[in-house]
Short mmCIF file of C-alpha atoms in Angstrom, two decimals:
data_model
loop_
_atom_site.label_atom_id
_atom_site.label_comp_id
_atom_site.label_asym_id
_atom_site.label_seq_id
_atom_site.Cartn_x
_atom_site.Cartn_y
_atom_site.Cartn_z
CA MET I 1 1.91 -17.02 -24.54
CA LEU I 2 4.32 -14.60 -26.01
CA VAL I 3 3.79 -10.73 -25.63
CA ALA I 4 5.70 -9.15 -28.66
CA VAL I 5 6.50 -5.44 -28.11
CA ARG I 6 8.08 -2.77 -30.18
CA SER I 7 7.69 0.22 -27.91
CA ALA I 8 6.92 1.32 -24.43
CA GLY I 9 3.51 2.53 -25.56
CA ALA I 10 2.68 -0.75 -27.08
CA LEU I 11 3.80 -2.61 -24.01
CA HIS I 12 1.64 -0.53 -21.77
CA ARG I 13 -1.35 -1.30 -23.73
CA LEU I 14 -0.78 -5.02 -23.57
CA LEU I 15 -0.23 -4.83 -19.81
CA ASP I 16 -3.83 -3.65 -19.44
CA VAL I 17 -4.95 -6.80 -21.29
CA LEU I 18 -2.93 -9.28 -19.11
CA PRO I 19 -5.36 -9.41 -16.14
CA VAL I 20 -7.56 -11.74 -18.45
CA PHE I 21 -5.23 -14.48 -17.41
CA ASP I 22 -4.91 -13.71 -13.76
CA GLY I 23 -5.11 -16.72 -11.61
CA ASP I 24 -4.71 -19.28 -14.38
CA SER I 25 -1.55 -21.45 -13.84
CA ARG I 26 -2.07 -23.03 -17.22
CA VAL I 27 -0.92 -19.82 -18.99
CA THR I 28 2.83 -18.93 -18.85
CA THR I 29 3.77 -15.49 -20.29
CA ARG I 30 6.98 -14.43 -21.99
CA PHE I 31 7.86 -11.09 -23.53
CA THR I 32 10.06 -10.55 -26.63
CA LEU I 33 11.26 -7.17 -28.15
CA ALA I 34 10.35 -7.09 -31.76
CA PRO I 35 13.20 -5.45 -33.70
CA GLY I 36 12.86 -2.35 -36.06
CA SER I 37 11.43 0.43 -33.80
CA HIS I 38 13.24 3.67 -33.00
CA PHE I 39 11.56 3.46 -29.64
CA ASP I 40 12.72 0.15 -28.40
CA ILE I 41 15.14 1.19 -25.74
CA ASP I 42 12.58 2.30 -23.28
CA ALA I 43 10.33 -0.77 -24.19
CA LEU I 44 13.18 -3.10 -23.02
CA ALA I 45 13.75 -0.95 -19.85
CA ALA I 46 9.96 -1.16 -19.27
CA VAL I 47 9.84 -4.98 -19.68
CA GLU I 48 12.74 -5.42 -17.40
CA HIS I 49 11.12 -3.14 -14.77
CA SER I 50 8.00 -5.18 -14.81
CA GLY I 51 9.94 -8.33 -13.60
CA ALA I 52 8.65 -10.34 -16.65
CA ARG I 53 10.68 -13.07 -18.27
CA THR I 54 11.92 -12.35 -21.64
CA LEU I 55 12.99 -14.16 -24.86
CA ALA I 56 15.55 -12.80 -27.38
CA TRP I 57 14.03 -12.19 -30.72
CA GLU I 58 16.10 -15.01 -32.29
CA GLU I 59 14.81 -17.40 -29.67
CA ALA I 60 11.23 -16.24 -29.98
CA ILE I 61 11.13 -17.08 -33.72
CA ARG I 62 12.51 -20.58 -33.04
CA THR I 63 10.05 -21.30 -30.24
CA ARG I 64 6.44 -22.61 -30.70
CA HIS I 65 3.87 -20.29 -28.95
CA ASP I 66 0.23 -21.09 -28.32
CA LEU I 67 -0.76 -17.44 -28.57
CA VAL I 68 1.08 -14.24 -29.61
CA LEU I 69 -0.22 -10.88 -28.36
CA ALA I 70 0.82 -7.54 -30.15
CA ALA I 71 -0.33 -3.97 -30.14
CA SER I 72 1.44 -2.95 -33.25
CA PRO I 73 1.22 -4.54 -36.78
CA LYS I 74 4.76 -3.36 -37.62
CA GLY I 75 7.85 -5.50 -37.68
CA GLU I 76 8.29 -9.15 -38.61
CA LEU I 77 5.59 -10.42 -36.46
CA ARG I 78 4.49 -13.10 -39.05
CA LEU I 79 7.72 -14.85 -38.20
CA LEU I 80 6.39 -15.76 -34.90
CA SER I 81 4.71 -19.16 -34.61
CA GLY I 82 1.26 -19.58 -33.04
CA LEU I 83 -2.03 -17.93 -33.28
CA ARG I 84 -1.68 -14.09 -33.18
CA ALA I 85 -4.05 -11.45 -31.60
CA LEU I 86 -3.46 -7.86 -32.52
CA LEU I 87 -4.94 -4.92 -30.51
CA PRO I 88 -4.75 -1.15 -31.43
CA HIS I 89 -2.04 0.77 -29.32
CA GLY I 90 -4.13 3.79 -28.95
CA ALA I 91 -7.82 5.09 -28.90
CA GLY I 92 -8.76 4.07 -32.36
CA PHE I 93 -6.93 4.90 -35.71
CA ASN I 94 -6.65 8.60 -35.95
CA LYS I 95 -3.19 9.20 -37.47
CA ALA I 96 -1.44 8.48 -40.54
CA ILE I 97 2.38 8.81 -40.59
CA SER I 98 3.90 10.06 -43.77
CA ARG I 99 6.58 7.94 -45.32
CA ASP I 100 5.22 5.02 -43.31
CA GLY I 101 3.26 2.41 -45.04
CA SER I 102 0.52 3.23 -47.53
CA PRO I 103 -0.21 7.00 -47.91
CA ASN I 104 -2.91 8.52 -45.53
CA ILE I 105 -3.80 5.07 -44.00
CA PRO I 106 -3.16 4.49 -40.34
CA SER I 107 -1.04 1.57 -39.76
CA GLY I 108 -3.61 -0.30 -37.83
CA LEU I 109 -5.75 -0.39 -41.10
CA ASP I 110 -3.03 -0.64 -43.55
CA PRO I 111 -2.78 -3.73 -45.69
CA HIS I 112 0.92 -2.98 -46.08
CA TYR I 113 1.26 -4.14 -42.58
CA LEU I 114 -1.72 -6.43 -41.94
CA LEU I 115 -1.13 -8.81 -44.86
CA SER I 116 1.70 -11.27 -45.48
CA ASP I 117 1.75 -12.85 -49.05
CA GLY I 118 -1.81 -11.41 -49.40
CA GLU I 119 -3.34 -13.04 -46.29
CA PRO I 120 -3.87 -11.58 -42.98
CA TRP I 121 -1.27 -12.65 -40.51
CA ALA I 122 -3.24 -11.91 -37.18
CA ASP I 123 -5.99 -14.44 -36.40
CA LEU I 124 -7.87 -11.83 -34.28
CA HIS I 125 -8.24 -8.00 -34.54
CA ALA I 126 -9.53 -6.98 -31.07
CA LEU I 127 -11.08 -3.51 -31.72
CA ALA I 128 -12.94 -1.10 -29.67
CA HIS I 129 -15.87 -0.05 -31.82
CA GLU I 130 -17.85 -1.09 -34.80
CA GLU I 131 -16.69 2.03 -36.61
CA GLN I 132 -13.08 0.59 -36.55
CA VAL I 133 -14.42 -2.61 -38.05
CA ALA I 134 -16.12 -0.70 -40.88
CA ARG I 135 -12.85 1.25 -41.58
CA LEU I 136 -10.77 -1.92 -41.56
CA ALA I 137 -13.28 -3.55 -43.88
CA ARG I 138 -12.71 -0.59 -46.32
CA TYR I 139 -8.87 -0.82 -46.35
CA CYS I 140 -8.31 -4.51 -45.75
CA PRO I 141 -11.40 -6.68 -46.04
CA SER I 142 -9.78 -9.98 -45.46
CA ALA I 143 -8.45 -8.72 -42.04
CA ALA I 144 -11.90 -7.45 -41.10
CA GLY I 145 -13.33 -10.90 -41.33
CA ARG I 146 -11.19 -11.71 -38.35
CA ALA I 147 -12.36 -8.69 -36.23
CA ALA I 148 -14.14 -8.69 -33.04
CA VAL I 149 -15.45 -5.68 -31.03
CA VAL I 150 -14.23 -6.13 -27.46
CA GLY I 151 -14.15 -2.55 -26.19
CA ASP I 152 -11.07 -0.82 -24.78
CA PRO I 153 -9.32 -2.20 -21.58
CA THR I 154 -7.53 1.08 -21.14
CA LEU I 155 -10.63 3.15 -20.94
CA ASP I 156 -12.27 0.58 -18.58
CA ARG I 157 -9.40 1.21 -16.26
CA LEU I 158 -9.95 4.92 -16.47
CA LEU I 159 -13.64 4.48 -15.78
CA ALA I 160 -12.79 2.24 -12.83
CA SER I 161 -10.43 4.97 -11.46
CA VAL I 162 -13.12 7.80 -11.54
CA PRO I 163 -13.98 7.17 -7.80
CA HIS I 164 -10.44 7.72 -6.99
CA ARG I 165 -10.31 11.36 -8.45
CA ASP I 166 -10.11 13.04 -5.15
CA GLY I 167 -7.13 10.79 -4.06
CA PHE I 168 -5.36 11.49 -7.38
CA ARG I 169 -5.75 15.24 -6.93
CA GLN I 170 -4.64 15.02 -3.23
CA ALA I 171 -1.52 13.11 -4.38
CA LEU I 172 -0.72 15.76 -7.07
CA GLY I 173 -1.38 18.76 -4.50
CA THR I 174 -4.01 20.13 -6.75
CA GLY I 175 -6.56 20.85 -4.07
CA PRO I 176 -9.34 23.15 -5.25
CA ARG I 177 -7.38 24.61 -8.08
CA GLN I 178 -8.30 23.83 -11.67
CA LEU I 179 -6.00 21.20 -13.23
CA VAL I 180 -5.15 21.85 -16.79
CA VAL I 181 -3.62 18.73 -18.55
CA LEU I 182 -1.64 19.21 -21.78
CA THR I 183 -1.48 16.03 -23.90
CA SER I 184 0.96 15.66 -26.78
CA THR I 185 1.40 12.87 -29.13
CA TRP I 186 4.74 12.26 -30.79
CA GLY I 187 6.12 13.46 -34.18
CA PRO I 188 6.71 16.68 -36.05
CA GLU I 189 2.91 17.65 -35.81
CA SER I 190 2.65 17.17 -32.02
CA LEU I 191 1.92 19.87 -29.57
CA PHE I 192 5.44 19.42 -27.95
CA SER I 193 7.16 19.72 -31.29
CA ARG I 194 5.37 22.70 -32.52
CA ARG I 195 4.69 24.63 -29.17
CA PRO I 196 7.43 23.54 -26.87
CA GLY I 197 7.01 26.78 -24.83
CA LEU I 198 3.32 26.36 -24.17
CA PRO I 199 3.74 24.63 -20.77
CA ALA I 200 5.94 27.50 -19.60
CA ASP I 201 3.66 30.14 -21.09
CA LEU I 202 0.59 28.76 -19.31
CA SER I 203 2.45 28.26 -16.00
CA GLY I 204 3.60 31.93 -16.23
CA ARG I 205 0.21 33.40 -17.13
CA LEU I 206 -2.18 31.42 -14.92
CA PRO I 207 -2.49 32.31 -11.29
CA HIS I 208 -0.69 29.71 -9.34
CA ASP I 209 -3.50 29.36 -6.53
CA ALA I 210 -6.28 29.01 -9.17
CA PHE I 211 -4.61 26.58 -11.62
CA GLN I 212 -2.32 23.68 -11.87
CA VAL I 213 -0.66 22.75 -15.19
CA ALA I 214 0.30 19.15 -16.13
CA LEU I 215 2.01 17.66 -19.31
CA VAL I 216 1.41 14.27 -20.74
CA LEU I 217 3.77 13.15 -23.49
CA HIS I 218 3.44 10.07 -25.61
CA PRO I 219 5.82 7.37 -24.55
CA ASN I 220 7.66 7.74 -27.92
CA GLU I 221 8.56 11.24 -27.01
CA TYR I 222 10.19 9.88 -23.78
CA SER I 223 12.18 7.45 -25.80
CA ARG I 224 13.22 9.91 -28.47
CA THR I 225 14.19 12.73 -26.04
CA GLY I 226 15.00 11.10 -22.70
CA ARG I 227 13.81 12.46 -19.21
CA PHE I 228 17.15 14.19 -18.69
CA ASP I 229 16.69 16.45 -21.89
CA LEU I 230 12.88 16.79 -21.23
CA SER I 231 13.61 18.10 -17.70
CA ARG I 232 16.20 20.63 -19.09
CA ARG I 233 13.84 21.82 -21.84
CA LEU I 234 10.89 22.09 -19.43
CA ALA I 235 12.96 23.62 -16.60
CA PRO I 236 11.05 27.02 -16.39
CA ALA I 237 7.80 25.30 -16.31
CA LEU I 238 8.94 22.59 -13.91
CA ALA I 239 10.26 25.35 -11.53
CA ALA I 240 6.68 26.89 -11.73
CA GLY I 241 5.00 23.83 -10.59
CA LEU I 242 4.43 21.79 -13.91
CA VAL I 243 3.55 18.14 -13.25
CA LEU I 244 5.31 16.12 -15.92
CA SER I 245 3.65 12.69 -15.88
CA ARG I 246 5.47 9.39 -16.26
CA PRO I 247 4.67 7.58 -19.29
CA TYR I 248 3.07 4.44 -17.65
CA GLU I 249 -0.30 4.85 -15.79
CA GLU I 250 0.35 8.17 -14.39
CA TRP I 251 -0.84 9.91 -17.53
CA ALA I 252 -4.23 8.20 -17.02
CA ALA I 253 -4.45 9.24 -13.48
CA LEU I 254 -3.85 12.85 -14.63
CA LEU I 255 -6.75 12.56 -17.08
CA VAL I 256 -9.13 11.37 -14.35
CA ALA I 257 -7.85 14.30 -11.98
CA ALA I 258 -8.03 16.93 -14.81
CA ASP I 259 -10.69 19.80 -15.02
CA ALA I 260 -9.66 20.46 -18.73
CA VAL I 261 -7.54 18.95 -21.38
CA VAL I 262 -5.53 20.90 -24.05
CA THR I 263 -4.52 18.54 -26.88
CA ASP I 264 -3.13 18.02 -30.34
CA HIS I 265 -4.40 15.16 -32.46
CA GLY I 266 -3.18 12.45 -30.13
CA SER I 267 -5.63 9.79 -28.94
CA ALA I 268 -5.13 10.69 -25.24
CA ALA I 269 -7.71 13.24 -25.61
CA LEU I 270 -10.41 10.79 -26.72
CA TYR I 271 -9.89 9.02 -23.27
CA ALA I 272 -10.46 12.44 -21.63
CA ALA I 273 -13.58 12.99 -23.69
CA ALA I 274 -14.95 9.64 -22.77
CA LEU I 275 -14.65 10.71 -19.11
CA GLY I 276 -16.59 13.85 -19.87
CA ARG I 277 -13.64 16.25 -19.51
CA PRO I 278 -13.76 19.50 -21.48
CA VAL I 279 -11.40 19.46 -24.40
CA ILE I 280 -9.53 22.40 -25.93
CA SER I 281 -7.71 22.11 -29.34
CA ALA I 282 -4.04 23.21 -29.78
CA TYR I 283 -3.57 21.20 -32.97
CA ASP I 284 -2.25 23.46 -35.82
CA GLY I 285 -3.22 21.16 -38.59
CA GLY I 286 -1.25 19.05 -40.91
CA ARG I 287 -1.33 15.81 -42.81
CA GLU I 288 -1.32 13.24 -40.00
CA LEU I 289 -4.89 13.54 -38.65
CA THR I 290 -7.25 11.14 -40.45
CA PRO I 291 -10.33 13.11 -41.66
CA GLY I 292 -13.58 11.91 -40.37
CA SER I 293 -11.96 9.90 -37.49
CA PRO I 294 -13.36 10.30 -34.00
CA MET I 295 -10.36 12.43 -33.07
CA ALA I 296 -11.03 14.72 -36.20
CA ARG I 297 -14.71 15.10 -35.11
CA LEU I 298 -13.63 15.78 -31.44
CA LEU I 299 -11.31 18.54 -32.55
CA ASP I 300 -13.93 20.18 -34.90
CA ALA I 301 -16.09 20.44 -31.96
CA ALA I 302 -13.65 21.74 -29.45
CA PRO I 303 -12.69 25.39 -29.04
CA ARG I 304 -9.19 26.10 -30.08
CA ILE I 305 -6.33 28.20 -28.55
CA SER I 306 -3.46 29.66 -30.57
CA SER I 307 -1.53 30.90 -27.48
CA ALA I 308 -1.72 30.65 -23.80
CA SER I 309 -3.66 34.08 -23.61
CA GLY I 310 -6.78 32.39 -25.05
CA LEU I 311 -6.99 29.64 -22.54
CA GLU I 312 -9.42 31.11 -20.04
CA ASP I 313 -12.03 31.99 -22.75
CA ALA I 314 -11.48 28.56 -24.34
CA LEU I 315 -12.17 26.90 -20.89
CA LEU I 316 -15.53 28.69 -20.72
CA ALA I 317 -16.39 27.71 -24.26
CA SER I 318 -15.04 24.05 -23.67
CA ARG I 319 -17.71 23.51 -20.95
CA THR I 320 -20.60 23.87 -23.46
CA VAL I 321 -19.43 20.89 -25.49
CA ASP I 322 -20.60 17.36 -24.81
CA THR I 323 -17.33 15.52 -25.20
CA ARG I 324 -18.76 12.10 -24.37
CA SER I 325 -20.95 12.06 -27.41
CA HIS I 326 -17.84 12.50 -29.63
CA ALA I 327 -15.86 9.78 -27.82
CA ALA I 328 -18.79 7.35 -28.08
CA GLY I 329 -17.71 6.78 -31.77
CA ALA I 330 -14.41 5.44 -30.51
CA PHE I 331 -15.45 3.22 -27.65
CA ALA I 332 -18.19 0.49 -27.52
CA ALA I 333 -18.76 -2.07 -24.82
CA GLN I 334 -17.61 0.25 -22.07
CA GLY I 335 -16.74 -1.67 -18.82
CA GLN I 336 -16.80 -4.98 -20.65
CA ALA I 337 -13.38 -5.12 -22.42
CA LEU I 338 -11.66 -7.69 -20.14
CA PRO I 339 -14.63 -10.25 -20.16
CA LYS I 340 -14.87 -9.93 -23.95
CA LEU I 341 -11.15 -10.25 -24.53
CA ARG I 342 -11.10 -13.35 -22.10
CA GLN I 343 -13.69 -15.00 -24.30
CA GLN I 344 -11.74 -14.23 -27.47
CA LEU I 345 -8.18 -15.07 -26.20
CA TYR I 346 -9.20 -18.33 -24.58
CA ARG I 347 -10.99 -19.29 -27.70
CA LEU I 348 -7.59 -18.95 -29.66
CA LEU I 349 -5.92 -20.99 -26.80
CA GLY I 350 -8.48 -23.62 -27.03
CA LEU I 351 -9.00 -23.42 -23.22
CA ARG I 352 -12.11 -22.91 -21.05
CA PRO I 353 -11.63 -19.64 -19.28
CA LEU I 354 -11.73 -19.45 -15.47
CA SER I 355 -15.13 -18.45 -14.04
CA GLY I 356 -15.87 -15.48 -11.91
CA PRO I 357 -15.94 -11.76 -12.45
CA LEU I 358 -13.27 -9.90 -14.08
CA ASP I 359 -12.96 -6.14 -13.43
CA ALA I 360 -10.52 -3.73 -14.76
CA PRO I 361 -8.21 -2.57 -11.96
CA ALA I 362 -8.14 1.24 -11.23
CA PHE I 363 -4.87 3.07 -11.89
CA PRO I 364 -2.48 3.81 -8.87
CA LEU I 365 -2.03 7.15 -7.20
CA PRO I 366 0.42 9.38 -9.14
CA ALA I 367 3.88 9.20 -7.85
CA THR I 368 5.16 12.37 -9.32
CA ARG I 369 5.34 15.36 -6.86
CA PRO I 370 5.43 18.67 -8.62
CA ARG I 371 8.03 21.16 -7.47
CA GLN I 372 6.71 23.97 -5.31
CA PRO I 373 7.78 27.44 -6.77
CA ALA I 374 10.46 29.13 -4.61
CA ALA I 375 9.56 32.67 -5.84
CA PHE I 376 6.29 34.41 -7.00
CA ALA I 377 5.45 37.72 -8.48
CA VAL I 378 2.39 38.78 -6.54
CA ARG I 379 -0.55 40.98 -7.60
CA ALA I 380 -2.66 42.08 -4.74
CA GLU I 381 -5.74 44.40 -4.38
CA VAL I 382 -6.93 45.67 -1.06
CA SER I 383 -10.65 46.65 -0.42
CA ASP I 384 -10.97 47.71 3.11
CA HIS I 385 -10.59 44.44 5.15
CA ARG I 386 -10.55 42.11 2.15
CA VAL I 387 -7.34 41.37 -0.04
CA THR I 388 -7.35 39.55 -3.27
CA VAL I 389 -4.09 37.80 -4.21
CA GLN I 390 -2.86 36.36 -7.49
CA ARG I 391 0.62 34.77 -7.63
CA PHE I 392 2.66 34.02 -10.76
CA PRO I 393 6.01 32.47 -11.16
CA ALA I 394 8.75 35.07 -10.84
CA HIS I 395 9.68 34.98 -14.56
CA THR I 396 6.09 35.99 -15.51
CA GLN I 397 5.31 39.05 -17.77
CA GLU I 398 2.14 39.77 -15.69
CA PRO I 399 2.24 43.05 -13.79
CA ALA I 400 2.84 42.52 -9.92
CA HIS I 401 2.71 44.37 -6.60
CA HIS I 402 5.77 42.71 -5.02
CA LEU I 403 8.13 39.67 -5.27
CA ALA I 404 7.80 36.87 -2.55
CA ALA I 405 10.40 34.25 -2.06
CA GLU I 406 11.27 31.39 0.01
CA HIS I 407 14.56 31.71 2.07
CA PRO I 408 16.99 30.42 1.12
CA ALA I 409 15.62 28.12 -1.55
CA ALA I 410 14.88 30.86 -4.07
CA GLY I 411 18.62 31.76 -4.34
CA PRO I 412 20.51 34.88 -3.46
CA ARG I 413 19.21 37.05 -6.29
CA MET I 414 15.54 36.49 -5.49
CA VAL I 415 16.18 36.83 -1.71
CA GLN I 416 17.92 40.17 -2.01
CA SER I 417 15.02 41.38 -4.27
CA ALA I 418 12.04 40.04 -2.40
CA ALA I 419 9.78 42.14 -0.32
CA VAL I 420 8.39 39.22 1.35
CA LEU I 421 10.53 36.20 2.52
CA TRP I 422 9.22 33.07 4.02
CA ARG I 423 10.36 29.82 5.51
CA ARG I 424 8.40 26.88 6.39
CA ALA I 425 8.97 24.88 9.63
CA GLY I 426 10.70 21.58 8.97
CA ASP I 427 11.50 18.39 10.77
CA PRO I 428 13.85 18.62 13.71
CA ALA I 429 17.54 18.40 12.85
CA PRO I 430 18.90 14.85 12.91
CA GLY I 431 21.45 13.74 15.46
CA PRO I 432 22.35 14.80 19.09
CA HIS I 433 24.04 18.07 17.93
CA ALA I 434 21.60 20.59 16.66
CA ALA I 435 21.19 24.41 16.45
CA VAL I 436 17.84 25.75 15.22
CA TRP I 437 16.30 29.19 14.95
CA THR I 438 13.14 30.13 16.87
CA ALA I 439 10.45 31.84 14.63
CA ALA I 440 11.12 35.14 16.33
CA GLY I 441 14.97 34.78 16.06
CA TRP I 442 14.79 33.81 12.29
CA THR I 443 12.42 36.66 11.22
CA ALA I 444 14.66 39.14 12.94
CA HIS I 445 17.75 37.64 11.33
CA VAL I 446 16.14 37.66 7.89
CA LEU I 447 15.25 41.38 8.03
CA ALA I 448 18.76 42.20 9.13
CA GLU I 449 20.26 40.03 6.30
CA ALA I 450 18.06 41.25 3.42
CA PRO I 451 17.50 45.08 3.72
CA GLY I 452 15.03 45.10 0.82
CA CYS I 453 12.71 42.63 2.67
CA ARG I 454 9.70 44.30 4.24
CA THR I 455 8.00 41.17 5.78
CA ALA I 456 9.58 37.91 6.99
CA ALA I 457 7.31 35.14 7.82
CA ALA I 458 7.78 31.79 9.55
CA VAL I 459 5.25 29.46 8.42
CA LEU I 460 4.66 27.23 11.41
CA THR I 461 1.70 25.14 10.18
CA SER I 462 -0.74 25.30 7.25
CA ARG I 463 -2.87 27.59 9.51
CA ARG I 464 -0.56 29.38 11.70
CA CYS I 465 2.27 31.88 10.93
CA LEU I 466 4.49 34.45 12.59
CA VAL I 467 5.01 37.50 10.69
CA ARG I 468 7.78 40.30 11.42
CA HIS I 469 6.87 43.60 9.56
CA ARG I 470 9.54 46.29 9.47
CA THR I 471 7.02 48.85 10.68
CA ALA I 472 4.18 46.81 12.16
CA GLY I 473 6.47 44.55 14.20
CA LEU I 474 5.55 40.96 15.16
CA ILE I 475 2.09 39.54 14.47
CA SER I 476 0.66 36.03 14.85
CA ILE I 477 -1.53 34.86 11.99
CA ARG I 478 -4.37 32.36 12.30
CA LEU I 479 -6.09 31.10 9.19
CA GLU I 480 -9.63 29.72 9.07
CA PRO I 481 -10.16 27.29 6.21
CA GLN I 482 -12.99 27.76 3.78
CA ARG I 483 -15.89 25.35 4.48
CA ASP I 484 -18.44 24.63 1.71
CA GLY I 485 -20.82 21.83 1.56
CA GLY I 486 -18.91 19.56 3.85
CA ARG I 487 -15.58 20.37 2.08
CA VAL I 488 -12.74 21.93 3.86
CA SER I 489 -10.33 23.95 1.68
CA ASP I 490 -7.07 25.62 2.96
CA ALA I 491 -5.20 28.42 1.29
CA ASP I 492 -1.38 28.28 0.98
CA PRO I 493 -0.37 30.18 4.02
CA THR I 494 2.54 31.90 1.95
CA ALA I 495 -0.22 33.45 -0.27
CA VAL I 496 -1.79 34.78 2.82
CA VAL I 497 1.41 36.21 3.94
CA SER I 498 1.49 38.23 0.78
CA ALA I 499 -2.02 39.46 1.38
CA VAL I 500 -1.14 40.48 4.96
CA HIS I 501 2.10 42.23 3.62
CA THR I 502 -0.10 44.17 1.15
CA TRP I 503 -2.68 45.11 3.72
CA LEU I 504 -0.12 46.26 6.18
CA SER I 505 1.62 48.39 3.35
CA ALA I 506 -1.64 50.25 2.86
CA ARG I 507 -2.15 51.06 6.53
CA VAL I 508 -0.29 53.90 8.42
CA HIS I 509 -2.33 53.30 11.75
CA TRP I 510 -3.77 50.06 12.93
CA SER I 511 -3.85 47.95 15.99
CA PRO I 512 -4.66 44.19 16.54
CA PRO I 513 -6.71 42.22 16.59
CA VAL I 514 -7.85 42.56 13.10
CA SER I 515 -9.85 40.08 10.92
CA LEU I 516 -9.27 40.07 7.22
CA LEU I 517 -10.81 38.14 4.27
CA CYS I 518 -8.04 36.84 1.81
CA ASP I 519 -9.05 35.57 -1.59
CA THR I 520 -6.54 33.23 -3.26
CA GLY I 521 -8.06 31.74 -6.49
CA PRO I 522 -11.12 29.63 -5.59
CA VAL I 523 -10.45 29.79 -1.86
CA THR I 524 -11.44 32.57 0.52
CA VAL I 525 -10.26 32.32 4.06
CA ARG I 526 -10.62 34.29 7.16
CA VAL I 527 -7.39 35.54 8.54
CA HIS I 528 -6.96 36.88 12.20
CA LEU I 529 -4.04 39.28 12.98
CA ASP I 530 -3.12 39.11 16.74
CA PRO I 531 -0.21 40.35 18.96
CA ALA I 532 2.49 37.72 18.60
CA HIS I 533 1.83 34.69 20.81
CA VAL I 534 4.69 33.36 23.02
CA ASP I 535 4.24 29.96 21.52
CA ASP I 536 4.82 31.37 18.09
CA LEU I 537 7.63 33.42 19.13
CA ASP I 538 9.51 30.31 20.55
CA TYR I 539 8.44 27.91 17.89
CA GLU I 540 11.56 26.08 16.66
CA LEU I 541 12.09 26.00 12.86
#
């Protein structure tokens, strides 16, 4: 069997199909890179990373194959010998690229690509829904005669991953925050092309302890731009904690973990809708979106934002839309794609398939670890013994009460400007020769080193800190987690330090012990302020 790929996205699509042949020693798989795509560099790298055996294109067209799998109709695939199976490389056919094939017809439905000398070159069109067969029949009737509805193997992997949602969110460090995922297709009408500043705008506007922002880019955008330039362009958002997903598998884990999805006209949003995730449109219109397609109907029903300032209202509105009903027009036979594909592909091979169940594998845990911001602009409100804290990246335009920064990671300018400085206890220094600060020693050193600092905090554990305030002196802080319905949620102790700093700044006279309530986004924790404990003073950082 030969797997013919033209882009990394097409390869990823086909990799979701290959479990059909697991355990069958009769089937040997080879990969080839079909020439002609602008996005073939990353495809070749992805094939090599998979450990698969490859054939050069010239060798592939000289070799007899029993079956050829492809997820794009473009290129000279008709030159490959053997029976050919063609799958869509996304969720349906929602986009028509200008200056590419027939006007206003998606490539997967376009006779320009599907016919060779007037005849269909694919022996099987493995489609996800009857609606796709009907549209194929409208544009290319002879190809529709070779179509079969098999469902969508990528959607089935997403559905199989739903029980892993808590694990995905834990791996991303999401916690009880709302995870807002931006999804962008590729090309001039994509969200990333038209609104490149939206990830940074959202990261700068949304309170850090209430929201986490992630970005899913089409693999073609990775190929076109490269991760180095992407990291440079997205640097402000990445510094604020943006999660930039990797193009293979991780994007799907983010959709499972998401609380809402902001999208253009790319088909990733249809997968999110099939999971029941709220969808918000950030598509500014154009010529690519196919009228009447499942994606067009979803965007018509979804609330729309024109800027980051409209997100919170759009989030409320999006929860009233039944996204699953709109995705139903794109995905049939949910949960059955691999068994149906096995039946069709083994029919082409002329082999009896192996018996036994065939289940779609769940996606792995996300490997990307978002950067923790090193400085925050903090807005805080005190009401008696309750403090509400909202933290934003230091570059925000939101009004703030004080600047809080990590010492020394935030850099000299932030360190000298911050009213609150913190340091987290780390692992012991390696090697036999070591010199470390105690928590008491470090907090005293920092207040002497940074005259503008009013509060220095050594974060000893997730629930324990030592704070040195210029007028209140040394204080031990203990945090009680929020317990609700059997779930335990912790606040970021550095947010609690800002709450304590604000409360102390509003007090002329007070004496420990004191108990405060601290609101940080969705989490409210009880905070105990006591005279400094000896164990805290001597804690080695």
